[in-house]
Tab-separated table of C-alpha atoms and ligand atoms in Angstrom:
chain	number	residue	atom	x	y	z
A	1	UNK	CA	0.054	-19.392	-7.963
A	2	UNK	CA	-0.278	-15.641	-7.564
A	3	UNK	CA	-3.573	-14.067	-8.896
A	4	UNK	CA	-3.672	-11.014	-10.821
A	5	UNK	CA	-6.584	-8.859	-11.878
A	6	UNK	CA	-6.627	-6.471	-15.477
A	7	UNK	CA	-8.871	-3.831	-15.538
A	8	UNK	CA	-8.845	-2.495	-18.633
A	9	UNK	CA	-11.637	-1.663	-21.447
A	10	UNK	CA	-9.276	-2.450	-25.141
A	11	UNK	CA	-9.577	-5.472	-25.752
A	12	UNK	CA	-6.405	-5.974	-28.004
A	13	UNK	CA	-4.460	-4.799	-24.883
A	14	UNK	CA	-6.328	-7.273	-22.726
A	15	UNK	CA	-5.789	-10.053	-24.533
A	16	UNK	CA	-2.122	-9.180	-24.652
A	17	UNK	CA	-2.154	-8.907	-20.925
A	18	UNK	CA	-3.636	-11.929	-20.319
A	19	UNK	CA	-1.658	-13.863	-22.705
A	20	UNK	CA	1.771	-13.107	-21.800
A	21	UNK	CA	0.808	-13.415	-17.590
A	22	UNK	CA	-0.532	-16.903	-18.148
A	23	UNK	CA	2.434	-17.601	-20.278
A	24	UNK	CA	4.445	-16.234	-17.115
A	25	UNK	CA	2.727	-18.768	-15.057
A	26	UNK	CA	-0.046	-16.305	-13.156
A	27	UNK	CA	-3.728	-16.631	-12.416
A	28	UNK	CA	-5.312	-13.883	-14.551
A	29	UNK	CA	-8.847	-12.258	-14.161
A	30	UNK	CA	-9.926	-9.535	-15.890
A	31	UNK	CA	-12.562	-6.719	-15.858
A	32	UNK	CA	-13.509	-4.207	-18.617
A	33	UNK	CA	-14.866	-1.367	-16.420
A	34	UNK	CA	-14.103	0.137	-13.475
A	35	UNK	CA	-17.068	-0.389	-11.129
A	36	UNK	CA	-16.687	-4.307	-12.119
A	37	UNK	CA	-13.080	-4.138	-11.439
A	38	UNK	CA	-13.709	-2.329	-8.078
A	39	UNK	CA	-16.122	-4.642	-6.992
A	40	UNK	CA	-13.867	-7.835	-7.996
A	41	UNK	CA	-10.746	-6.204	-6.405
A	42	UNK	CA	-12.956	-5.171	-2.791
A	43	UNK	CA	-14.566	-8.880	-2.981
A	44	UNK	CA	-11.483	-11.238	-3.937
A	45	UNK	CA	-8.026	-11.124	-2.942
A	46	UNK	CA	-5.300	-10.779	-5.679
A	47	UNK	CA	-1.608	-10.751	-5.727
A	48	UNK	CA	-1.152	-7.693	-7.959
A	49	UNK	CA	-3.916	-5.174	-9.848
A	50	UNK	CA	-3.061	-4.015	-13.637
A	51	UNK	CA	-5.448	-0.649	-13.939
A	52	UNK	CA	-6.117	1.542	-16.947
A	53	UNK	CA	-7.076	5.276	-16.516
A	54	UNK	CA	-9.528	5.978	-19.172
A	55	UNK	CA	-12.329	2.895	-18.219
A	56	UNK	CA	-16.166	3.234	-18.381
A	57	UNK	CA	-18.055	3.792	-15.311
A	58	UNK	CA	-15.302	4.745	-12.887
A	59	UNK	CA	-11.848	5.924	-14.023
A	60	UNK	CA	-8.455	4.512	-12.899
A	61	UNK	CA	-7.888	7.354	-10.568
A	62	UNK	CA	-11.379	6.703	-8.852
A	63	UNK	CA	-10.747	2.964	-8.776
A	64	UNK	CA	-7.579	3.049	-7.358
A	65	UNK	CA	-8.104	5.967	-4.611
A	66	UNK	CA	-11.340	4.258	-2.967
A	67	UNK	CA	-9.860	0.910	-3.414
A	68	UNK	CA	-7.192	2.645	-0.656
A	69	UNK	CA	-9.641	3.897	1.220
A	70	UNK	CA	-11.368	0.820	1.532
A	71	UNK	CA	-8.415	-0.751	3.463
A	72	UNK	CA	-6.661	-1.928	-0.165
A	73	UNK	CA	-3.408	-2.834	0.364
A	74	UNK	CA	-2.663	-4.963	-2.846
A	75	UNK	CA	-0.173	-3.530	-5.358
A	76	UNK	CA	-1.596	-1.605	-8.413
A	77	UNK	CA	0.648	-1.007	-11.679
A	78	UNK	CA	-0.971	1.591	-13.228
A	79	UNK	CA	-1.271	1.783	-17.390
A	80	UNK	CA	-1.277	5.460	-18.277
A	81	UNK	CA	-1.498	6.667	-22.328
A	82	UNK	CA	-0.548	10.001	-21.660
A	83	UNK	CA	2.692	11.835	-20.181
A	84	UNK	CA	-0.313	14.322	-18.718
A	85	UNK	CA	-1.660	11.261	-17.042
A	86	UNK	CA	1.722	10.099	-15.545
A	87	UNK	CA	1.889	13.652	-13.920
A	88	UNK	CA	-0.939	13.618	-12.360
A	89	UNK	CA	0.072	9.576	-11.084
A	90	UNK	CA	2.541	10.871	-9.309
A	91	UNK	CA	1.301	13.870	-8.395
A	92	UNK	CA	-1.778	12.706	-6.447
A	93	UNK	CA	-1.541	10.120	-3.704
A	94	UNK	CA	-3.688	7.945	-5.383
A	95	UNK	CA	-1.605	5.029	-3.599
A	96	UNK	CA	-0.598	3.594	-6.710
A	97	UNK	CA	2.462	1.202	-6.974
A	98	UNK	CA	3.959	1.828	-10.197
A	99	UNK	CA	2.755	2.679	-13.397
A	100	UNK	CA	3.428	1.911	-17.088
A	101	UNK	CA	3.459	4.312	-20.166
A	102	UNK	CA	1.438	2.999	-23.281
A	103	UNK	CA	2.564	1.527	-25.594
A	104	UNK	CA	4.816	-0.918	-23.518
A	105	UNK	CA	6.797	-3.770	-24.245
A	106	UNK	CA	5.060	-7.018	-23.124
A	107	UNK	CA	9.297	-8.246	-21.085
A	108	UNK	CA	9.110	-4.571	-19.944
A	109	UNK	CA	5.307	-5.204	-18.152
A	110	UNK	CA	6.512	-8.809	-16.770
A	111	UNK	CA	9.434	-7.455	-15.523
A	112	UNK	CA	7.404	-4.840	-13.474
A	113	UNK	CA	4.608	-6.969	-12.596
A	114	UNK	CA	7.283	-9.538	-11.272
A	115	UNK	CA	9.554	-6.956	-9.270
A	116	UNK	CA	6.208	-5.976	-7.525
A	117	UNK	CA	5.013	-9.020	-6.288
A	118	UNK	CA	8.265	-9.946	-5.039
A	119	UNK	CA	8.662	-6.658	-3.228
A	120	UNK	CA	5.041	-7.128	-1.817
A	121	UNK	CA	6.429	-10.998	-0.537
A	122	UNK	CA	9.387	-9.650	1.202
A	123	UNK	CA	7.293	-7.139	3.109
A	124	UNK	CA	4.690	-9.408	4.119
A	125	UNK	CA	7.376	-11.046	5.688
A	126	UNK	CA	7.361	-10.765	9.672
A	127	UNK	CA	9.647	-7.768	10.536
A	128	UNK	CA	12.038	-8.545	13.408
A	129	UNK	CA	14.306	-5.958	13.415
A	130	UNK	CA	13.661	-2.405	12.324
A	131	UNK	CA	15.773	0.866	12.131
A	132	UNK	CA	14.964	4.215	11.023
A	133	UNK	CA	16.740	7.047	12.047
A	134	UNK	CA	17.985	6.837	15.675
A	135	UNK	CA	15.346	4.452	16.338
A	136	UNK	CA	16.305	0.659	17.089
A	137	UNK	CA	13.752	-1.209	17.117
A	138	UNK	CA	13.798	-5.447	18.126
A	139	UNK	CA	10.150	-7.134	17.475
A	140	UNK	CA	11.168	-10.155	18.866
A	141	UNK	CA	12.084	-9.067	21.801
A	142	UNK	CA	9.809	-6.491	22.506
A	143	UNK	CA	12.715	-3.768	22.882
A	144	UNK	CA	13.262	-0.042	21.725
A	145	UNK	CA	16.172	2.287	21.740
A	146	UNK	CA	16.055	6.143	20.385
A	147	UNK	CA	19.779	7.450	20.626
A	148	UNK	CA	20.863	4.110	22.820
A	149	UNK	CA	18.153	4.752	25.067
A	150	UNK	CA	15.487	2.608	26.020
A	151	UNK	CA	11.963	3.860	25.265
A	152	UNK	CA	8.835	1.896	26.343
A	153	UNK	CA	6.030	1.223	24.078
A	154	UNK	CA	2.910	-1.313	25.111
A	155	UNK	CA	2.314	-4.302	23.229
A	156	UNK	CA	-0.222	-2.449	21.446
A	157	UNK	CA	2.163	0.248	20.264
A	158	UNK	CA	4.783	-2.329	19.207
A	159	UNK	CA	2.153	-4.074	16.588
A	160	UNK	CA	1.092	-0.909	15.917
A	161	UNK	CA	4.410	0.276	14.924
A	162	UNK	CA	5.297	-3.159	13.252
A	163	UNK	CA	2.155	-2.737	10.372
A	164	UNK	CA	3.157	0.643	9.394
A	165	UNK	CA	6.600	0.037	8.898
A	166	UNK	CA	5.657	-3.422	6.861
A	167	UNK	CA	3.874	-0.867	4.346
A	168	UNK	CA	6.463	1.728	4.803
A	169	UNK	CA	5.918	3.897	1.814
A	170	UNK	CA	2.235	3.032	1.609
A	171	UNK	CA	-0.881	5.243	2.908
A	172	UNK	CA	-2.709	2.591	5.608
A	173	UNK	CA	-6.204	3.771	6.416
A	174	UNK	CA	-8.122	4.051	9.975
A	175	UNK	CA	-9.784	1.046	9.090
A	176	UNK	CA	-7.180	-0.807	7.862
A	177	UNK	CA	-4.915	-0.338	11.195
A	178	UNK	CA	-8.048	-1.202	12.955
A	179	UNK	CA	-8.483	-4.304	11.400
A	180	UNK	CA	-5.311	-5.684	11.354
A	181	UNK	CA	-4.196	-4.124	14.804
A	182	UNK	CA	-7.014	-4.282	16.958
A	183	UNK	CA	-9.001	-7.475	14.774
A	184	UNK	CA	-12.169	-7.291	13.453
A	185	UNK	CA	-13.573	-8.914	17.379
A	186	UNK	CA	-12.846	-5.707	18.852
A	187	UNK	CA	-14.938	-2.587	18.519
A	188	UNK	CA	-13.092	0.722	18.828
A	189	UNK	CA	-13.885	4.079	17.146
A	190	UNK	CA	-11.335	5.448	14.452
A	191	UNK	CA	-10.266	8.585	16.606
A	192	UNK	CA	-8.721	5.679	19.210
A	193	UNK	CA	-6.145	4.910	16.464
A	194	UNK	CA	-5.233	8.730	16.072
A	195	UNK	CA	-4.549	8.711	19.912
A	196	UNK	CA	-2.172	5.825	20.331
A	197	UNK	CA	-0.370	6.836	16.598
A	198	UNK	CA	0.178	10.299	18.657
A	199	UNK	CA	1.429	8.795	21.721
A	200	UNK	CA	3.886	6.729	19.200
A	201	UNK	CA	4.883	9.902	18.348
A	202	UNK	CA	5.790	11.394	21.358
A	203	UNK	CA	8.195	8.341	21.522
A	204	UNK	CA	9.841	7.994	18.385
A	205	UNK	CA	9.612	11.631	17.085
A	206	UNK	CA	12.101	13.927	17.758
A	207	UNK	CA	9.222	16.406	17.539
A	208	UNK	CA	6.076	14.302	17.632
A	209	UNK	CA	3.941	18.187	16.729
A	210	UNK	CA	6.007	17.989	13.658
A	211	UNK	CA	6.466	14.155	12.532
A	212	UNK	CA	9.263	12.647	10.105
A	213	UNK	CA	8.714	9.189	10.323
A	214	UNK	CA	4.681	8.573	10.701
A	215	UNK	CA	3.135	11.016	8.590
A	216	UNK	CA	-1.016	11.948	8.637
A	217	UNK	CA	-2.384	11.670	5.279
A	218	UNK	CA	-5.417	13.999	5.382
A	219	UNK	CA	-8.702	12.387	5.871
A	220	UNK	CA	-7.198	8.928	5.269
A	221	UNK	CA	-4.958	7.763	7.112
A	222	UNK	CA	-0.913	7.394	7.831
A	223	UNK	CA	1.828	6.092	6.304
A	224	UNK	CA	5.213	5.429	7.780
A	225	UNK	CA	8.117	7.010	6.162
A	226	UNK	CA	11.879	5.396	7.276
A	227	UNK	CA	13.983	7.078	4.323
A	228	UNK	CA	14.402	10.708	5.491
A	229	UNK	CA	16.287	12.011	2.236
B	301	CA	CA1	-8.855	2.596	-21.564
């Protein structure tokens, strides 16, 4: 049963929430402002997070940008109740998921909330087989072509590699590549992940000074871009 968390202070929209994601057959927890929610989402793991903007003690925004930098990775649907709001959603890498304009339809939330988690499924999946522009790259077998031509990466590089492209389109932080690259048994410093993301580059990149598919994001982290339209 997948868990979901609602942070959100109205309680008439809560209780909506709740109701019709129970009725769609999920585990439902809620939290009414967002230090409690942060705490709740940081301590437990959930399936999907449902976050309001305007919330006492800590606003969406907050919530959802140190949630990220904490190593985050579960899907947030954002509720926004003003186009001003959506805007700035977009706008700012908050590392939101989605978002929904108030007032929504209860089918047109469950249809969202349901397309998310099953996105979130299929790339949690083990990637085998990757491509992204003249990069061929085969998991299993520990093999990698740019332009037809072999290119050698470590094991390191090729797990490395592997967790940024299963949350292509997502900022991953330091800590979180640390963690699920290295393990938590190993002690390295931060800066050793910026050294073996540049040496990636200088593989993959056609110009690793001036990277298309693993992009910095400022003090944070990366993310891995495939899609270069
Ligand atoms: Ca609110």
């Amino acid at each position: 049963m997948e868990k979901i968390l609602i942070i959100e202070d109205e309680e008439r929209i809560l209780m909506g929430l709740e109701d019709n994601l129970r009725i769609e057959g999920y585990l439902v927890s809620s939290a009414t402002d967002g230090l409690k929610g942060f705490t709740m989402a940081k301590e437990q793991s959930y399936d999907l997070i449902i976050l309001d903007i305007m919330l006492p003690k800590m606003n969406g925004f907050e919530v959802c940008k140190q949630l990220r930098q904490t190593g985050i990775t579960t899907p947030i649907l954002i509720l926004t109740a003003k186009s001003q709001e959506v805007d700035k959603v977009l706008g700012l890498e908050i590392g939101a998921d989605d978002y929904v304009t108030k007032p929504f339809s209860p089918r047109e939330l469950i249809a969202r909330v349901n397309a998310l988690i099953r996105r979130t499924k299929q790339t949690q999946q083990a990637i085998e087989l990757s491509n992204f522009g003249d990069v061929e790259i085969d998991f299993k077998k520990y093999e990698a072509k740019k332009r037809g031509r072999t290119i050698s990466l470590t094991a390191l590089e090729f797990t490395l590699l592997n967790f940024l492209i299963k949350h292509e389109g997502q900022v991953v932080s330091r800590d979180s590549i640390l963690d699920n690259v290295w393990g938590n048994s190993v002690y390295v410093y931060p800066r050793t992940v910026d050294t073996h993301i540049a040496n990636l580059r200088k593989k993959i990149e056609d110009d690793p000074e001036k990277p298309k598919f693993i992009l910095g994001v400022r003090s944070i982290g990366y993310k891995f871009k495939a899609d270069q339209t």
